[in-house]
Coordinates of C-alpha atoms and ligand atoms in Angstrom, one line a residue:
M141 CA 4.7 17.5 -0.6
L142 CA 5.9 14.4 -2.2
D143 CA 5.3 12.1 0.7
V144 CA 2.0 13.6 1.6
V145 CA 0.2 10.6 3.0
A146 CA -3.2 11.9 2.9
E147 CA -5.6 13.8 0.6
K148 CA -4.5 16.5 -1.7
A149 CA -6.5 19.4 -2.9
H150 CA -6.0 23.1 -3.1
D151 CA -3.1 24.8 -4.9
E152 CA -0.6 23.3 -2.5
A153 CA -1.2 20.0 -4.2
R154 CA 1.2 21.2 -6.8
Q155 CA 3.9 20.8 -4.2
G156 CA 4.0 17.1 -5.0
E157 CA 4.4 17.3 -8.7
A158 CA 7.8 17.1 -10.3
F159 CA 8.4 20.4 -12.0
A160 CA 10.5 21.2 -15.0
P161 CA 10.6 24.7 -16.5
F162 CA 11.4 24.8 -20.1
A163 CA 12.6 27.3 -22.7
E164 CA 10.7 28.0 -25.8
D165 CA 13.8 27.2 -27.8
P166 CA 16.5 25.7 -25.6
N167 CA 18.8 25.3 -28.7
Q168 CA 19.6 29.0 -28.7
Y169 CA 21.6 28.4 -25.5
K170 CA 25.1 27.1 -25.0
K171 CA 23.8 24.2 -22.8
K172 CA 20.5 22.9 -21.6
F173 CA 19.5 22.2 -18.0
F174 CA 16.6 20.2 -16.6
I175 CA 15.3 20.9 -13.1
E176 CA 12.9 19.0 -11.0
S177 CA 11.5 20.2 -7.7
Y178 CA 10.3 18.4 -4.5
G179 CA 9.0 19.7 -1.2
C180 CA 7.2 22.9 -0.4
A181 CA 6.2 25.9 -2.5
M182 CA 9.4 27.7 -1.4
N183 CA 11.5 25.1 -3.2
F184 CA 9.4 25.5 -6.3
A185 CA 9.9 29.2 -6.1
D186 CA 13.6 28.7 -5.6
S187 CA 13.8 26.6 -8.8
E188 CA 12.5 29.6 -10.6
I189 CA 15.3 31.7 -9.1
V190 CA 17.8 29.0 -10.1
A191 CA 16.4 29.0 -13.7
S192 CA 16.9 32.7 -13.8
I193 CA 20.5 32.5 -12.6
L194 CA 21.3 29.7 -15.1
N195 CA 19.6 31.5 -17.9
N196 CA 21.7 34.7 -17.3
D197 CA 24.7 32.5 -17.6
G198 CA 23.6 31.2 -21.0
F199 CA 21.8 28.0 -20.0
G200 CA 18.4 27.2 -21.4
A201 CA 15.8 25.1 -19.6
T202 CA 14.4 22.0 -21.1
R203 CA 11.5 19.8 -20.1
N204 CA 13.2 16.7 -21.5
C205 CA 15.9 15.3 -19.2
E206 CA 17.3 13.2 -22.0
E207 CA 18.5 16.2 -23.9
A208 CA 19.9 18.0 -20.9
D209 CA 23.6 18.7 -20.2
L210 CA 22.8 19.5 -16.6
I211 CA 20.2 17.8 -14.4
F212 CA 19.2 19.4 -11.1
L213 CA 17.0 18.0 -8.4
N214 CA 15.8 20.6 -5.9
T215 CA 15.3 18.5 -2.9
C216 CA 13.3 18.2 0.4
S217 CA 14.3 16.7 3.7
I218 CA 11.1 17.2 5.7
R219 CA 10.4 13.5 6.1
E220 CA 12.5 10.5 5.4
K221 CA 10.3 9.5 2.5
A222 CA 10.9 12.8 0.7
E223 CA 14.7 11.9 0.7
Q224 CA 14.1 8.4 -0.4
T225 CA 12.2 9.7 -3.4
V226 CA 15.1 11.8 -4.4
R227 CA 17.6 9.0 -4.0
K228 CA 15.5 6.8 -6.2
R229 CA 15.3 9.5 -8.8
L230 CA 19.1 9.9 -8.7
T231 CA 19.5 6.2 -9.5
E232 CA 17.1 6.7 -12.5
F233 CA 19.5 9.4 -13.8
R234 CA 22.4 6.9 -13.6
K235 CA 21.6 5.4 -17.0
L236 CA 21.3 8.8 -18.6
K237 CA 24.6 9.9 -17.2
Q238 CA 26.3 6.7 -18.3
A239 CA 25.0 7.2 -21.8
K240 CA 26.1 10.8 -21.9
P241 CA 29.6 11.4 -20.5
G242 CA 30.0 15.0 -19.5
M243 CA 26.5 15.3 -18.3
L244 CA 26.4 16.8 -14.8
V245 CA 24.0 16.0 -12.0
G246 CA 23.4 18.5 -9.2
V247 CA 21.5 18.2 -5.9
L248 CA 20.0 21.5 -4.7
G249 CA 17.9 22.5 -1.8
C250 CA 17.3 21.1 1.7
M251 CA 18.8 17.6 1.2
A252 CA 22.0 19.2 -0.2
E253 CA 22.1 21.4 2.9
R254 CA 21.5 18.6 5.3
L255 CA 23.9 16.0 3.8
K256 CA 26.5 18.4 2.4
A257 CA 29.5 16.7 0.8
K258 CA 28.4 13.4 2.2
L259 CA 26.0 13.3 -0.7
L260 CA 28.9 13.1 -3.1
E261 CA 30.2 10.0 -1.3
E262 CA 26.8 8.4 -0.8
E263 CA 25.5 9.0 -4.3
K264 CA 28.5 8.5 -6.5
L265 CA 26.8 10.1 -9.5
V266 CA 26.3 13.5 -8.0
D267 CA 28.7 16.2 -9.2
I268 CA 27.4 19.3 -7.7
V269 CA 25.8 20.0 -4.2
V270 CA 24.3 23.4 -3.6
G271 CA 22.4 24.6 -0.5
P272 CA 19.4 27.0 -0.7
D273 CA 21.5 30.2 0.0
A274 CA 24.2 29.5 -2.4
Y275 CA 22.5 29.5 -5.8
R276 CA 24.4 32.6 -7.0
S277 CA 27.5 30.5 -7.1
L278 CA 26.0 27.9 -9.4
P279 CA 27.7 29.2 -12.6
A280 CA 31.1 29.0 -10.9
L281 CA 30.3 25.5 -9.5
I282 CA 29.2 24.2 -12.9
E283 CA 32.5 25.4 -14.3
E284 CA 34.4 23.6 -11.6
A285 CA 32.5 20.4 -12.1
D286 CA 33.0 20.7 -15.9
G287 CA 36.7 20.7 -15.1
G288 CA 36.3 17.4 -13.3
Q289 CA 36.1 18.5 -9.7
K290 CA 33.3 17.8 -7.3
A291 CA 31.7 21.2 -6.5
V292 CA 30.0 22.0 -3.2
N293 CA 28.6 25.2 -1.7
V294 CA 26.3 24.8 1.3
L295 CA 27.0 28.0 3.1
L296 CA 23.9 29.5 4.7
S297 CA 23.6 33.2 4.8
R298 CA 22.0 35.7 7.2
D299 CA 21.0 38.1 4.5
E300 CA 20.5 36.4 1.1
T301 CA 16.9 36.8 -0.2
Y302 CA 17.6 36.8 -3.9
A303 CA 15.6 40.1 -3.9
D304 CA 17.1 41.4 -7.1
I305 CA 16.6 38.2 -9.1
S306 CA 13.6 38.1 -11.4
P307 CA 12.4 34.5 -11.3
I308 CA 11.7 32.7 -14.6
R309 CA 8.1 31.4 -14.6
L310 CA 8.5 28.8 -17.3
N311 CA 6.1 26.3 -16.0
S312 CA 3.3 28.6 -15.0
N313 CA -0.3 28.8 -16.1
G314 CA 0.2 32.5 -16.5
V315 CA -2.5 33.2 -13.8
M316 CA -0.9 32.4 -10.5
A317 CA 2.6 32.8 -9.2
F318 CA 4.6 32.2 -6.0
V319 CA 6.5 35.1 -4.5
S320 CA 9.0 34.5 -1.7
I321 CA 8.9 37.2 0.9
M322 CA 11.4 35.7 3.4
R323 CA 13.7 32.8 3.9
G324 CA 14.7 30.6 6.8
C325 CA 13.0 30.0 10.1
N326 CA 13.8 31.1 13.6
N327 CA 11.4 28.7 15.3
M328 CA 12.6 25.5 16.7
C329 CA 9.7 23.1 16.4
S330 CA 11.4 20.0 17.8
F331 CA 10.4 17.7 14.9
C332 CA 11.4 20.0 12.1
V333 CA 14.6 20.0 10.0
V334 CA 13.8 23.3 8.2
P335 CA 15.8 25.6 10.6
F336 CA 18.8 23.4 9.8
T337 CA 18.4 23.3 6.1
R338 CA 17.2 26.9 5.5
G339 CA 19.0 28.8 8.2
R340 CA 18.1 32.0 10.0
E341 CA 15.0 33.9 9.2
R342 CA 15.4 37.0 7.0
S343 CA 12.8 39.2 5.3
R344 CA 13.1 40.4 1.7
D345 CA 13.1 44.1 0.8
A346 CA 9.4 45.1 0.7
A347 CA 9.8 47.3 -2.4
S348 CA 11.3 44.4 -4.4
I349 CA 8.3 42.2 -3.4
V350 CA 5.8 44.8 -4.5
A351 CA 7.7 45.4 -7.7
E352 CA 7.7 41.7 -8.5
C353 CA 4.0 41.4 -7.9
R354 CA 3.2 44.5 -9.9
D355 CA 5.3 43.1 -12.8
L356 CA 3.4 39.8 -12.6
F357 CA 0.0 41.7 -12.7
E358 CA 1.2 43.7 -15.7
R359 CA 2.0 40.5 -17.4
G360 CA -1.5 39.2 -16.9
Y361 CA -1.1 37.3 -13.7
K362 CA -4.1 37.5 -11.4
E363 CA -3.0 35.8 -8.2
V364 CA 0.2 35.9 -6.1
T365 CA 0.9 33.7 -3.1
L366 CA 3.4 35.3 -0.7
L367 CA 5.6 32.6 0.7
G368 CA 7.6 32.1 3.9
Q369 CA 7.9 29.4 6.6
N370 CA 6.3 31.8 9.0
V371 CA 5.0 34.8 7.0
D372 CA 3.5 36.6 10.1
S373 CA 7.0 37.3 11.4
Y374 CA 7.9 39.2 8.2
Y375 CA 9.6 42.4 9.3
Y376 CA 11.5 44.7 7.1
T377 CA 13.2 48.0 8.0
A378 CA 12.4 50.0 4.9
D379 CA 14.3 53.1 5.9
I380 CA 17.0 52.6 8.5
S381 CA 17.4 56.3 9.2
S382 CA 13.7 56.8 10.1
N383 CA 13.3 53.3 11.4
K384 CA 10.3 52.8 9.2
V385 CA 9.3 49.2 9.5
V386 CA 7.1 47.1 7.2
T387 CA 5.1 44.4 9.0
F388 CA 3.4 41.5 7.3
A389 CA 0.0 43.3 7.6
D390 CA 1.6 46.4 5.9
L391 CA 3.1 44.2 3.2
L392 CA -0.3 42.5 2.5
E393 CA -1.8 45.9 2.0
M394 CA 1.0 47.1 -0.3
V395 CA 0.5 44.1 -2.5
A396 CA -3.3 44.2 -2.3
L397 CA -3.3 47.9 -3.5
I398 CA -1.5 47.0 -6.7
S399 CA -4.9 46.3 -8.2
P400 CA -8.3 45.0 -6.9
D401 CA -8.0 42.4 -9.7
L402 CA -4.9 40.9 -8.2
R403 CA -5.7 38.2 -5.7
V404 CA -3.3 37.9 -2.7
R405 CA -2.7 34.7 -0.8
F406 CA -0.1 33.7 1.7
S407 CA 1.4 30.7 3.4
S408 CA 2.2 29.6 6.1
S409 CA 1.1 31.2 9.4
H410 CA 2.4 30.1 12.7
P411 CA -0.5 30.3 15.1
K412 CA 1.6 32.1 17.7
D413 CA 2.5 34.9 15.2
I414 CA -0.7 35.8 13.3
T415 CA -1.8 39.2 14.4
E416 CA -5.0 41.1 14.8
D417 CA -3.6 43.6 12.3
V418 CA -3.3 40.8 9.7
L419 CA -6.9 39.7 10.3
Q420 CA -8.1 43.3 10.0
M421 CA -6.1 43.8 6.8
M422 CA -7.6 40.6 5.3
A423 CA -11.1 41.8 6.2
K424 CA -10.4 45.2 4.7
H425 CA -9.4 44.2 1.2
E426 CA -11.6 41.9 -0.8
N427 CA -8.7 40.7 -2.9
I428 CA -6.8 39.3 0.1
C429 CA -8.1 35.8 -0.1
K430 CA -10.0 34.5 2.9
C431 CA -8.0 31.4 3.6
I432 CA -5.5 30.9 6.4
H433 CA -3.2 28.0 6.7
L434 CA -2.8 27.6 10.4
P435 CA -0.9 24.4 11.2
I436 CA -1.9 22.9 14.6
Q437 CA 0.4 19.8 14.5
S438 CA -1.3 18.3 17.5
G439 CA -4.3 18.9 19.7
S440 CA -2.7 17.8 22.9
N441 CA -1.1 20.4 25.2
R442 CA 1.5 17.9 26.4
V443 CA 2.6 17.0 22.8
L444 CA 2.5 20.6 21.7
Q445 CA 4.9 21.4 24.5
L446 CA 7.2 18.6 23.4
M447 CA 7.0 19.9 19.9
N448 CA 8.0 23.3 21.1
R449 CA 5.1 25.0 19.3
T450 CA 4.7 27.6 22.1
Y451 CA 0.9 27.7 22.1
T452 CA -1.8 25.6 23.9
R453 CA -4.9 24.1 22.4
E454 CA -7.0 26.7 24.3
W455 CA -4.9 29.5 22.8
Y456 CA -5.2 28.0 19.3
K457 CA -9.0 27.6 19.6
A458 CA -9.3 31.3 20.7
K459 CA -7.3 32.3 17.6
V460 CA -9.7 30.3 15.4
D461 CA -12.7 31.9 17.1
R462 CA -11.2 35.3 16.5
I463 CA -10.6 34.6 12.8
R464 CA -14.2 33.5 12.5
E465 CA -15.4 36.6 14.3
V466 CA -13.5 38.9 12.0
M467 CA -14.2 36.9 8.8
P468 CA -17.0 34.5 9.2
D469 CA -16.4 33.2 5.6
C470 CA -12.7 32.5 6.1
A471 CA -11.4 29.0 5.3
I472 CA -9.0 27.6 7.8
T473 CA -6.6 24.8 6.9
A474 CA -3.9 22.9 8.9
D475 CA -1.0 20.6 9.0
I476 CA -1.3 17.7 11.5
I477 CA 1.3 15.1 12.6
A478 CA 0.2 11.8 14.0
G479 CA 2.3 9.7 16.3
F480 CA 4.9 12.1 17.6
C481 CA 7.1 10.8 20.4
T482 CA 5.2 9.6 23.5
E483 CA 1.8 10.4 21.9
T484 CA -0.9 8.4 23.8
E485 CA -4.4 7.5 22.6
E486 CA -5.7 10.3 24.7
D487 CA -3.3 12.8 23.0
H488 CA -4.5 11.5 19.7
Q489 CA -8.1 12.0 20.7
D490 CA -7.3 15.6 21.6
T491 CA -6.1 16.0 18.0
I492 CA -9.4 14.7 16.7
E493 CA -11.3 16.9 19.1
I494 CA -9.6 20.0 17.9
M495 CA -10.1 19.1 14.3
E496 CA -13.8 18.8 15.0
Y497 CA -13.8 22.1 16.8
C498 CA -11.9 24.0 14.1
K499 CA -13.8 22.3 11.3
Y500 CA -10.8 22.6 8.9
D501 CA -11.7 23.0 5.3
F502 CA -8.6 21.1 4.4
A503 CA -5.6 19.6 6.1
Y504 CA -2.2 18.1 5.2
M505 CA -1.7 15.1 7.4
F506 CA 1.5 13.1 8.1
Y507 CA 2.8 10.6 10.5
Y508 CA 5.9 11.6 12.4
S509 CA 9.2 10.9 10.7
E510 CA 12.3 11.4 12.8
R511 CA 14.9 13.7 11.3
P512 CA 18.5 13.4 12.3
G513 CA 19.9 16.4 14.2
T514 CA 16.5 17.9 15.3
L515 CA 15.7 18.5 18.9
A516 CA 13.2 15.7 19.0
A517 CA 15.7 13.2 17.6
R518 CA 18.3 14.2 20.2
R519 CA 15.9 14.4 23.2
Y520 CA 13.0 12.0 22.7
E521 CA 12.6 8.4 21.6
D522 CA 10.7 7.8 18.4
D523 CA 8.6 5.3 20.4
I524 CA 5.3 5.0 18.6
P525 CA 5.4 1.9 16.4
E526 CA 4.8 2.5 12.7
D527 CA 1.5 0.5 12.6
I528 CA 0.1 2.7 15.4
K529 CA 1.3 5.9 13.7
K530 CA -0.4 4.7 10.5
R531 CA -3.7 3.8 12.2
R532 CA -3.9 7.1 13.9
L533 CA -3.1 8.9 10.7
A534 CA -5.9 7.0 8.9
E535 CA -8.3 8.0 11.7
I536 CA -7.3 11.6 11.3
V537 CA -7.6 11.4 7.5
A538 CA -11.1 10.0 7.9
V539 CA -12.2 12.8 10.2
Q540 CA -10.8 15.4 7.8
R541 CA -12.5 13.8 4.8
R542 CA -15.9 14.0 6.7
L543 CA -15.2 17.6 7.7
S544 CA -14.2 18.6 4.1
E545 CA -17.3 16.9 2.7
G546 CA -19.5 18.6 5.2
A547 CA -18.0 22.0 4.5
N548 CA -18.4 21.4 0.7
A549 CA -22.0 20.3 1.1
A550 CA -22.7 23.5 3.0
D551 CA -21.5 25.5 0.0
V552 CA -24.2 24.1 -2.4
G553 CA -26.5 27.0 -3.3
K554 CA -23.8 29.6 -2.5
I555 CA -22.5 32.2 -4.9
F556 CA -18.8 32.7 -5.3
K557 CA -16.4 34.8 -7.4
I558 CA -13.9 32.4 -8.9
L559 CA -10.7 33.0 -10.8
I560 CA -10.5 30.6 -13.8
E561 CA -7.1 28.7 -13.8
G562 CA -7.5 26.4 -16.7
D563 CA -9.3 23.3 -18.0
S564 CA -10.7 21.0 -15.3
K565 CA -8.7 17.8 -14.7
R566 CA -11.6 15.6 -16.0
S567 CA -12.8 17.4 -19.1
D568 CA -11.7 20.2 -21.4
K569 CA -15.3 21.2 -21.7
D570 CA -15.1 22.5 -18.1
W571 CA -13.1 25.2 -16.4
M572 CA -11.6 24.9 -13.0
G573 CA -11.1 27.8 -10.7
R574 CA -11.0 28.7 -7.1
N575 CA -13.0 30.9 -4.8
T576 CA -11.5 33.1 -2.2
Q577 CA -11.4 30.2 0.3
S578 CA -9.2 28.4 -2.2
K579 CA -11.8 25.7 -2.9
V580 CA -11.8 24.3 -6.4
V581 CA -15.0 24.9 -8.4
V582 CA -15.6 23.3 -11.8
V583 CA -18.0 25.0 -14.2
P584 CA -19.1 24.2 -17.8
K585 CA -17.2 26.4 -20.3
G586 CA -20.3 27.5 -22.2
E587 CA -19.9 29.5 -25.4
G588 CA -16.2 30.0 -25.1
Q589 CA -16.4 33.6 -23.9
H590 CA -14.0 33.0 -21.0
K591 CA -10.3 32.2 -20.6
P592 CA -7.9 31.4 -17.8
G593 CA -7.3 34.6 -15.7
D594 CA -11.0 35.7 -16.0
Y595 CA -13.1 36.2 -12.9
V596 CA -16.7 34.8 -13.1
I597 CA -19.5 34.7 -10.6
V598 CA -20.6 31.1 -10.0
K599 CA -23.5 29.4 -8.3
V600 CA -22.6 26.1 -6.7
V601 CA -25.1 23.4 -7.7
E602 CA -23.5 20.3 -6.4
S603 CA -20.6 19.1 -4.3
T604 CA -18.8 15.8 -4.9
G605 CA -16.3 15.0 -2.2
G606 CA -13.4 17.3 -2.8
T607 CA -14.8 19.5 -5.6
L608 CA -17.7 21.9 -6.0
I609 CA -19.6 21.9 -9.3
G610 CA -21.1 25.3 -10.4
Q611 CA -22.7 27.3 -13.1
I612 CA -21.5 30.6 -14.3
I613 CA -24.1 33.2 -13.6
E614 CA -22.1 36.4 -14.5
S615 CA -18.9 37.4 -16.2
L616 CA -16.7 40.0 -14.6
K617 CA -15.0 42.0 -17.3
I618 CA -11.8 43.7 -16.2
E619 CA -11.2 47.1 -17.7
S620 CA -7.6 47.5 -18.7
Ligands
LIG986 N1 6.8 26.4 8.2 C1 5.6 25.7 8.0 C2 5.9 24.2 8.0 C3 6.7 23.7 6.9 S1 6.9 22.0 7.0 C4 4.8 25.9 9.2 O1 5.3 26.0 10.3 O2 3.6 25.9 9.0 C5 5.3 21.4 6.6 C6 4.7 20.5 7.5 O3 5.4 19.3 7.5 C7 4.7 20.9 9.0 O4 3.7 21.8 9.3 C8 4.5 19.6 9.7 O5 3.1 19.2 9.8 C9 5.1 18.6 8.7 N2 6.4 18.1 9.2 C10 7.5 18.8 9.5 N3 8.4 18.0 10.0 C11 7.9 16.7 10.1 C12 8.4 15.5 10.6 N4 9.6 15.3 11.1 N5 7.6 14.4 10.4 C13 6.3 14.5 9.9 N6 5.8 15.7 9.5 C14 6.6 16.8 9.6
LIG987 FE1 9.6 24.0 10.9 FE2 8.3 25.1 12.9 FE3 9.8 26.6 11.3 FE4 7.5 25.6 10.4 S1 7.7 27.1 12.0 S2 9.5 25.6 9.3 S3 7.4 23.6 11.4 S4 10.5 25.0 12.7
LIG988 FE1 11.2 20.4 2.4 FE2 13.0 22.3 2.7 FE3 10.5 23.0 2.1 S1 12.8 20.5 3.9 S2 9.3 21.4 3.0 S3 11.9 21.8 0.8 S4 11.9 24.1 3.3

C-alpha cells in the first residue's frame, strides 16, 4: 500500500509501486493510455482488466505518460494518506494536460467510488470517474468525454466479476500473476471503507478462474495468487440444478491440480472464516504455498469488538495454534492497526502480546486513519492523538522487526525450494526468489544455467534482517 508506514517485504510490497503496463508497440493503436495503480493487489489486478477492455477498444498501453492521450489513476481510499497521494499525482498531471489539449484524465477505483461526481468538482482536471464495477463502460465514457462532457459511472454491481475478461499482463515478470476470485466484501469492520467502495461480495465462476490459471501456466507462469478481500468466504454454485457448490478449499485444489509446478498463493483470509478444510487442503498439496495472511488488527478484545472483527484474541490464538499443528512450517503474516478509537495503553500492550505469541513472519502495520462514512467514523470519536498513534505504531514496528529477524535467523542452515523471480535488487550477479513461506532468498547466479521461473533447491547460509542469503545446491528441471 502506498501509505504503508512500516516495513515492506514479501510480494505484497509491490502494492506500493506505481504500475504502468505498456504495449510493445503502442503506435499500432488509435490512441495510447497510461495507467498507474495504487492500493491493494486487487486494484493492480483490476488495472490489468482495464488494460484488456481498453485494448479491445483499440487503445494501446504506454509506460510514458507524456505520450499518452488518456491517463488513468486506479486509486485507493483505505487511509487518508492514500487519497492525498493521488491528489498530488493529479496536480502533477495538470501540466501535461495543459500542454496537450484533448488529453483526458480519468480516476478509477476506490476513490472514484467514494467521491463520485464530487471528484470532478474538487479536481477540476478530472474528465472521467469510474468505479470498480463499471470498467466495461469505459469505452463509452471515453467517447462521451471526448465529446466534451464529464463522464461518470460509479454503479456498483451484485454480480460483476469480469470473469470473461482476459487480463493483459503487460508489466509482469512472466513468473507470477494475480488472479481475482471474488469482488467486494460483506464484512463490516468498523474502520474499513472497502465495503463502501467495492460493494457486496460475489464469487467468480470457478471454471473461469481455473481456465485463467491454466492459461498462465501454459504461458510459462509458475505462481498464481488468488485474490479477494476475504478469500475464505469464496462460494460458487457451479451447477444450479444439482446445487453443486465450490468452496475455497475446493477451488484451491482445482488450481493446485493444474500442475505440481504451479505454485498457488492466496490473500487475504479473515480469521473468522478460514476453515479446517482449507488448512487440510494446504497440507495436502505441496504446491499450495505455506503462508497465511491472517490480519489480527488488534490484540485487545475490547478493541476487536469495537472494530466489529467478530473474533476474540483467544479464538485467534487457537486458530494460529491449529495452523501450526497442521502445518508446522507455515508462515503467518498479519495486518495491525495502532491507535484505533479509545485504544488504551493496556489495549496496545495486548496487541504486542499477541504479536509475540503468534511470532508473525511479517506484518503490515498502520496507524488508524478515520474514513468518512464508516461505522467507526459515525459511532466513535477518533480520540487518540496522532503523536500517540505514531509512538504505538513505532513500538509495534520494532517488535515486528525483532520477530522477523528472529524468524530469519532460525532459517540459517535450512534447505528450501525457491522459485527464481529475477535479478536481486542489489546485484545482477544474484537471483532473488521465494520459498513456500514467501520469504525472499538471494542466491549467486553461478554459471548462468538458471532463469526466472526455475525452481532450485537452496541452502540458507546467512540472514541479514529482511533477506535470506543462500547457495543453490540442486536444480530442479521441469519436464515439459
Ligand atoms: N480485506 C482485507 C483487508 C484489506 S485493507 C482483510 O480483511 O484482510 C488492508 C488493511 O488495511 C487492513 O487489514 C487494515 O489493517 C488496514 N486498514 C483498513 N482500514 C484502515 C483504516 N481506516 N486505518 C488504518 N488502517 C486501515
Ligand atoms: Fe475491510 Fe474487514 Fe472487509 Fe477486510 S474484511 S475489506 S478489513 S471490511
Ligand atoms: Fe484500497 Fe480499494 Fe484495495 S480502498 S486497499 S484499493 S479495495
